Short mmCIF file of C-alpha atoms in Angstrom, two decimals:
data_model
loop_
_atom_site.label_atom_id
_atom_site.label_comp_id
_atom_site.label_asym_id
_atom_site.label_seq_id
_atom_site.Cartn_x
_atom_site.Cartn_y
_atom_site.Cartn_z
CA LEU A 27 11.94 21.75 28.76
CA LEU A 28 8.23 22.31 29.90
CA ARG A 29 8.83 23.00 33.84
CA GLU A 30 12.01 25.32 32.81
CA ALA A 31 9.46 27.18 30.53
CA GLN A 32 6.43 27.20 33.16
CA ALA A 33 4.08 27.99 30.37
CA PRO A 34 2.09 24.80 28.05
CA PRO A 35 3.90 25.04 24.20
CA ARG A 36 2.13 27.16 21.46
CA ALA A 37 1.60 24.51 19.20
CA VAL A 38 2.34 20.45 19.18
CA GLY A 39 2.78 18.13 15.99
CA VAL A 40 2.18 14.00 16.76
CA GLY A 41 2.79 11.82 13.58
CA VAL A 42 0.74 8.66 14.32
CA ALA A 43 0.39 5.71 12.28
CA GLY A 44 -2.53 5.89 10.09
CA GLN A 45 -5.07 8.32 8.48
CA VAL A 46 -5.54 11.24 9.63
CA GLU A 47 -8.48 13.09 8.68
CA ALA A 48 -6.76 17.09 7.96
CA GLY A 49 -7.96 20.09 9.78
CA SER A 50 -10.16 18.30 12.91
CA GLY A 51 -6.73 16.06 13.77
CA CYS A 52 -9.46 12.71 13.59
CA VAL A 53 -6.93 9.54 13.01
CA ILE A 54 -9.59 7.51 10.09
CA PHE A 55 -7.81 3.88 10.09
CA GLY A 56 -4.77 3.58 12.32
CA PRO A 57 -4.64 -0.73 11.64
CA ASN A 58 -1.48 -1.06 13.04
CA LEU A 59 -3.51 0.83 16.88
CA GLY A 60 -6.58 -0.67 16.47
CA TRP A 61 -7.68 2.41 16.25
CA LYS A 62 -10.62 3.66 13.81
CA ASN A 63 -12.48 7.69 13.71
CA VAL A 64 -10.30 8.35 16.97
CA PRO A 65 -10.44 12.05 17.84
CA LEU A 66 -7.04 12.18 18.96
CA GLY A 67 -6.51 15.89 17.79
CA GLU A 68 -9.11 17.11 19.21
CA GLY A 69 -8.68 15.25 22.97
CA LEU A 70 -4.96 16.56 22.93
CA ARG A 71 -6.30 20.00 22.03
CA GLU A 72 -8.57 19.97 25.48
CA ASP A 73 -5.69 18.31 27.74
CA LEU A 74 -2.84 20.44 26.53
CA GLY A 75 -4.38 23.46 25.97
CA SER A 76 -2.44 23.45 22.90
CA GLU A 77 -2.95 23.99 18.96
CA VAL A 78 -2.64 20.98 17.60
CA LEU A 79 -1.56 19.28 14.67
CA VAL A 80 -2.04 15.57 14.19
CA THR A 81 -0.30 13.74 10.57
CA ASN A 82 0.52 10.75 9.25
CA ASP A 83 3.50 9.33 10.99
CA VAL A 84 5.39 9.32 7.53
CA ARG A 85 4.85 12.19 6.25
CA ALA A 86 6.04 14.03 9.38
CA ALA A 87 9.67 12.09 9.17
CA THR A 88 8.84 13.21 4.92
CA TYR A 89 8.94 16.82 6.21
CA GLY A 90 11.56 16.20 9.05
CA GLU A 91 14.26 15.56 6.21
CA TRP A 92 12.90 18.24 3.61
CA LYS A 93 13.76 20.70 6.48
CA LEU A 94 16.27 19.02 8.76
CA GLY A 95 18.15 16.73 6.86
CA SER A 96 19.10 15.27 3.90
CA GLY A 97 16.46 17.13 1.77
CA LYS A 98 17.11 20.57 2.96
CA GLY A 99 17.51 22.66 0.20
CA TYR A 100 15.58 20.77 -2.51
CA GLU A 101 12.08 21.54 -4.51
CA ASN A 102 11.10 17.65 -5.31
CA LEU A 103 11.66 14.85 -3.33
CA VAL A 104 10.01 11.58 -2.26
CA CYS A 105 11.57 10.04 0.93
CA LEU A 106 10.86 6.03 0.59
CA PHE A 107 10.83 4.55 4.15
CA LEU A 108 12.27 0.80 4.63
CA GLY A 109 10.59 -1.16 8.23
CA THR A 110 8.07 -3.86 8.71
CA GLY A 111 5.94 -2.18 6.04
CA ILE A 112 7.20 0.61 3.94
CA GLY A 113 5.65 4.23 4.08
CA GLY A 114 6.21 7.00 1.68
CA GLY A 115 5.83 11.03 1.61
CA ILE A 116 5.75 13.18 -1.36
CA VAL A 117 7.60 17.11 -2.19
CA SER A 118 6.21 18.80 -5.44
CA GLN A 119 7.31 22.30 -5.94
CA SER A 120 8.60 22.75 -2.14
CA ARG A 121 5.26 21.61 -0.89
CA LEU A 122 4.32 18.47 0.86
CA LEU A 123 1.72 16.72 -0.86
CA THR A 124 -2.01 15.57 1.02
CA GLY A 125 -3.46 15.05 -1.80
CA PHE A 126 -7.91 14.94 -2.83
CA SER A 127 -8.59 12.88 0.68
CA ASN A 128 -5.55 13.26 2.42
CA CYS A 129 -3.61 10.23 1.49
CA ALA A 130 -1.16 10.93 -0.75
CA GLY A 131 2.65 8.95 -0.77
CA GLU A 132 0.94 5.69 0.32
CA LEU A 133 4.05 4.43 -1.79
CA GLY A 134 4.25 1.42 -0.09
CA HIS A 135 0.98 0.46 -1.90
CA ILE A 136 1.81 0.56 -5.62
CA ILE A 137 1.39 -2.48 -6.95
CA VAL A 138 5.08 -4.27 -8.31
CA ARG A 139 3.81 -7.45 -9.21
CA LEU A 140 -0.48 -8.60 -10.69
CA ASP A 141 0.02 -11.51 -9.11
CA GLY A 142 1.80 -10.95 -5.97
CA PRO A 143 1.16 -11.84 -2.04
CA PRO A 144 -1.82 -10.51 -0.53
CA CYS A 145 -1.22 -7.56 1.78
CA ASP A 146 -2.56 -6.20 4.54
CA CYS A 147 -4.24 -3.01 2.83
CA GLY A 148 -7.06 -5.61 0.67
CA ALA A 149 -5.00 -5.55 -1.72
CA ARG A 150 -1.93 -7.65 -3.29
CA GLY A 151 1.18 -7.38 -5.18
CA CYS A 152 2.29 -3.68 -3.08
CA LEU A 153 5.52 -2.30 -2.46
CA GLU A 154 5.45 -3.42 0.88
CA ALA A 155 3.75 -7.19 0.77
CA MET A 156 7.01 -7.99 -1.85
CA ALA A 157 9.71 -6.09 0.02
CA GLY A 158 8.27 -4.47 3.82
CA GLY A 159 10.64 -7.04 6.77
CA LYS A 160 6.84 -7.92 8.19
CA ALA A 161 5.72 -9.89 4.78
CA LEU A 162 9.63 -10.68 3.77
CA ALA A 163 9.41 -12.42 7.53
CA ARG A 164 6.16 -14.02 7.34
CA LYS A 165 7.82 -15.90 3.18
CA ALA A 166 10.42 -17.09 5.36
CA LYS A 167 8.66 -18.96 8.34
CA ALA A 168 6.76 -20.81 5.09
CA LEU A 169 10.17 -21.06 2.97
CA VAL A 170 11.59 -22.71 6.31
CA ASN A 171 9.04 -25.27 6.85
CA ALA A 172 9.42 -26.01 3.22
CA TYR A 173 13.18 -26.19 3.05
CA PRO A 174 14.17 -26.34 6.99
CA ALA A 175 17.84 -27.81 6.16
CA SER A 176 18.14 -24.26 3.85
CA GLY A 177 16.16 -22.69 6.19
CA ARG A 178 18.43 -23.71 9.39
CA ARG A 179 20.46 -20.91 9.91
CA ILE A 180 17.43 -18.48 9.58
CA VAL A 181 16.14 -20.04 12.65
CA GLU A 182 19.29 -20.34 14.66
CA ILE A 183 19.51 -16.51 14.56
CA ALA A 184 16.21 -16.06 15.40
CA GLY A 185 17.04 -18.16 18.32
CA GLY A 186 15.78 -21.56 17.30
CA ASP A 187 11.87 -20.94 17.05
CA PRO A 188 10.56 -20.38 12.85
CA ASN A 189 7.66 -18.14 14.90
CA GLY A 190 10.50 -15.93 15.43
CA ILE A 191 12.01 -15.12 12.03
CA THR A 192 12.23 -11.19 11.49
CA MET A 193 13.84 -9.35 9.25
CA GLU A 194 17.33 -9.24 11.16
CA ALA A 195 17.08 -12.75 11.05
CA ILE A 196 17.31 -12.44 7.50
CA VAL A 197 19.21 -10.32 6.68
CA GLY A 198 22.33 -11.96 9.65
CA ALA A 199 21.97 -15.15 7.15
CA PHE A 200 21.62 -13.32 4.38
CA ARG A 201 25.60 -12.10 5.41
CA GLU A 202 26.65 -15.45 5.85
CA GLY A 203 25.94 -16.20 1.91
CA ASN A 204 22.49 -18.72 3.22
CA ARG A 205 21.06 -19.35 -0.19
CA LEU A 206 17.26 -19.35 1.13
CA ALA A 207 18.45 -15.64 2.66
CA THR A 208 19.80 -14.10 -0.30
CA LEU A 209 17.06 -15.53 -2.21
CA LEU A 210 14.56 -13.34 -0.16
CA VAL A 211 16.95 -10.49 -0.06
CA ASP A 212 17.08 -10.62 -4.24
CA GLU A 213 13.71 -10.70 -4.27
CA MET A 214 13.14 -7.69 -2.31
CA LYS A 215 15.52 -5.19 -4.36
CA GLU A 216 14.26 -6.80 -7.05
CA ALA A 217 10.21 -5.61 -5.88
CA LEU A 218 11.76 -2.17 -4.54
CA ALA A 219 14.10 -1.40 -7.68
CA ALA A 220 10.81 -1.55 -9.62
CA GLY A 221 8.82 0.18 -7.36
CA LEU A 222 11.35 3.46 -7.16
CA VAL A 223 11.48 3.30 -11.05
CA SER A 224 7.74 3.39 -11.55
CA ILE A 225 7.53 6.53 -8.82
CA VAL A 226 10.48 8.45 -10.48
CA HIS A 227 8.74 7.58 -13.32
CA ALA A 228 5.08 9.49 -11.64
CA ILE A 229 6.64 12.43 -10.33
CA ASN A 230 10.68 12.92 -11.63
CA PRO A 231 12.05 14.18 -8.01
CA GLU A 232 15.48 15.03 -7.59
CA LEU A 233 16.10 13.13 -4.69
CA VAL A 234 14.77 9.74 -3.28
CA ILE A 235 15.63 9.69 0.43
CA LEU A 236 15.89 5.95 1.77
CA GLY A 237 15.08 4.91 5.46
CA GLY A 238 14.13 2.92 7.68
CA GLY A 239 15.73 0.41 10.46
CA VAL A 240 16.52 -1.78 7.16
CA LEU A 241 18.84 -0.09 5.53
CA ASP A 242 20.83 -0.89 8.80
CA GLY A 243 21.17 -4.54 8.13
CA LEU A 244 21.10 -3.53 4.08
CA PRO A 245 22.88 -0.20 3.89
CA GLU A 246 24.12 -1.37 0.41
CA LEU A 247 20.83 -0.92 -0.95
CA VAL A 248 21.34 3.16 -1.22
CA GLU A 249 23.57 2.68 -3.77
CA GLU A 250 22.11 0.01 -5.14
CA MET A 251 19.29 1.50 -5.46
CA GLU A 252 20.98 4.26 -7.47
CA ARG A 253 22.38 2.06 -9.67
CA ARG A 254 19.57 0.12 -10.81
CA VAL A 255 17.41 3.06 -11.05
CA ARG A 256 19.45 4.38 -13.51
CA GLY A 257 19.70 1.70 -15.58
CA GLN A 258 15.82 1.16 -15.93
CA ALA A 259 14.44 4.23 -15.56
CA MET A 260 14.09 7.03 -18.57
CA GLU A 261 17.65 9.04 -18.94
CA ALA A 262 15.20 11.98 -18.99
CA ALA A 263 13.70 11.31 -15.57
CA SER A 264 17.30 9.67 -13.84
CA SER A 265 20.27 10.72 -15.34
CA LYS A 266 20.46 14.09 -13.05
CA LEU A 267 18.84 12.14 -9.76
CA LYS A 268 19.78 11.20 -6.81
CA ILE A 269 19.20 8.71 -4.19
CA VAL A 270 20.74 8.71 -0.25
CA ARG A 271 19.81 7.62 2.75
CA SER A 272 18.08 9.46 5.52
CA THR A 273 19.80 11.83 7.89
CA LEU A 274 18.12 12.25 10.68
CA GLY A 275 17.19 8.11 11.49
CA SER A 276 14.44 6.98 14.25
CA LEU A 277 14.62 10.93 14.99
CA ALA A 278 13.20 12.57 11.82
CA GLY A 279 9.25 11.96 11.98
CA ALA A 280 9.26 13.37 15.69
CA MET A 281 11.23 16.23 13.58
CA GLY A 282 9.29 17.17 11.36
CA ALA A 283 5.82 16.74 13.70
CA GLY A 284 7.61 19.85 15.49
CA ALA A 285 8.52 21.70 12.03
CA MET A 286 4.76 21.47 10.29
CA ALA A 287 2.86 22.38 13.93
CA LEU A 288 5.74 25.76 13.78
CA ASP A 289 5.05 26.42 10.23
CA LYS A 290 1.73 25.96 11.00
CA LEU A 291 1.73 28.04 14.06
CA LEU A 292 3.72 31.28 12.12
CA ALA A 293 1.48 30.70 8.88
CA HIS A 294 -1.41 31.72 11.13
CA HIS A 295 0.60 34.61 12.68
CA LEU A 296 1.71 36.26 9.46
CA GLU A 297 -1.80 36.01 8.31
CA GLU A 298 -3.67 37.48 11.09
CA GLY A 299 -0.64 39.94 11.20
CA LYS A 300 -2.16 40.81 7.16
#
């Protein structure tokens, strides 16, 4: 597209897995990337000669779903993406919430069990540590070592190596009725429902969008979570709540980052024209 246009892009949006400083686009902390205080926005502006907006990847995905996907037309929504970890984003009164230090929406780190397992963030009992794919795989490995007969099928699906157990292997064994896999998935569902009830009580969205790779193996989570939340949350907060699946899939982050950059550019031009 750039070759055909024979011109640099006017604006570029980038979603990155980490905490990003608003404005500068500096990645304050990106544990999965091994980044700390990386001036990504500054470097890209110099290299591309364009306006660059850098934001958290899950916040970008939330923006994409809101503007272009399942959340189009809604003013109050929450996105929760279930994959290796768990991330989220919040739209309230038609504004994407960023918070005081640009860290709003860290929904994977709400506490759902005070004495729960340690999370990579340093806390214990986070939703991500109870229901994230990486955390479940870690727990499955420990259980397989303790109960090899019960976990044999999970290991077989993982290629015969207990260290190779993934969420996909757990879901595969769950589909076959394996008791250990069923235990793991049931515990994950309990934690996810508890987290969603807390989110609904705290934020009061009209729509919750669930996305991420875990739903590829467990698509029934969408209807099940809506049923559980309606049964556990206060009626005033949940009676009209809808829980739906992401429609943009793996493109949500890229589309959202691009939309954020475009909207920022348009807002700047409108401000200049006043």
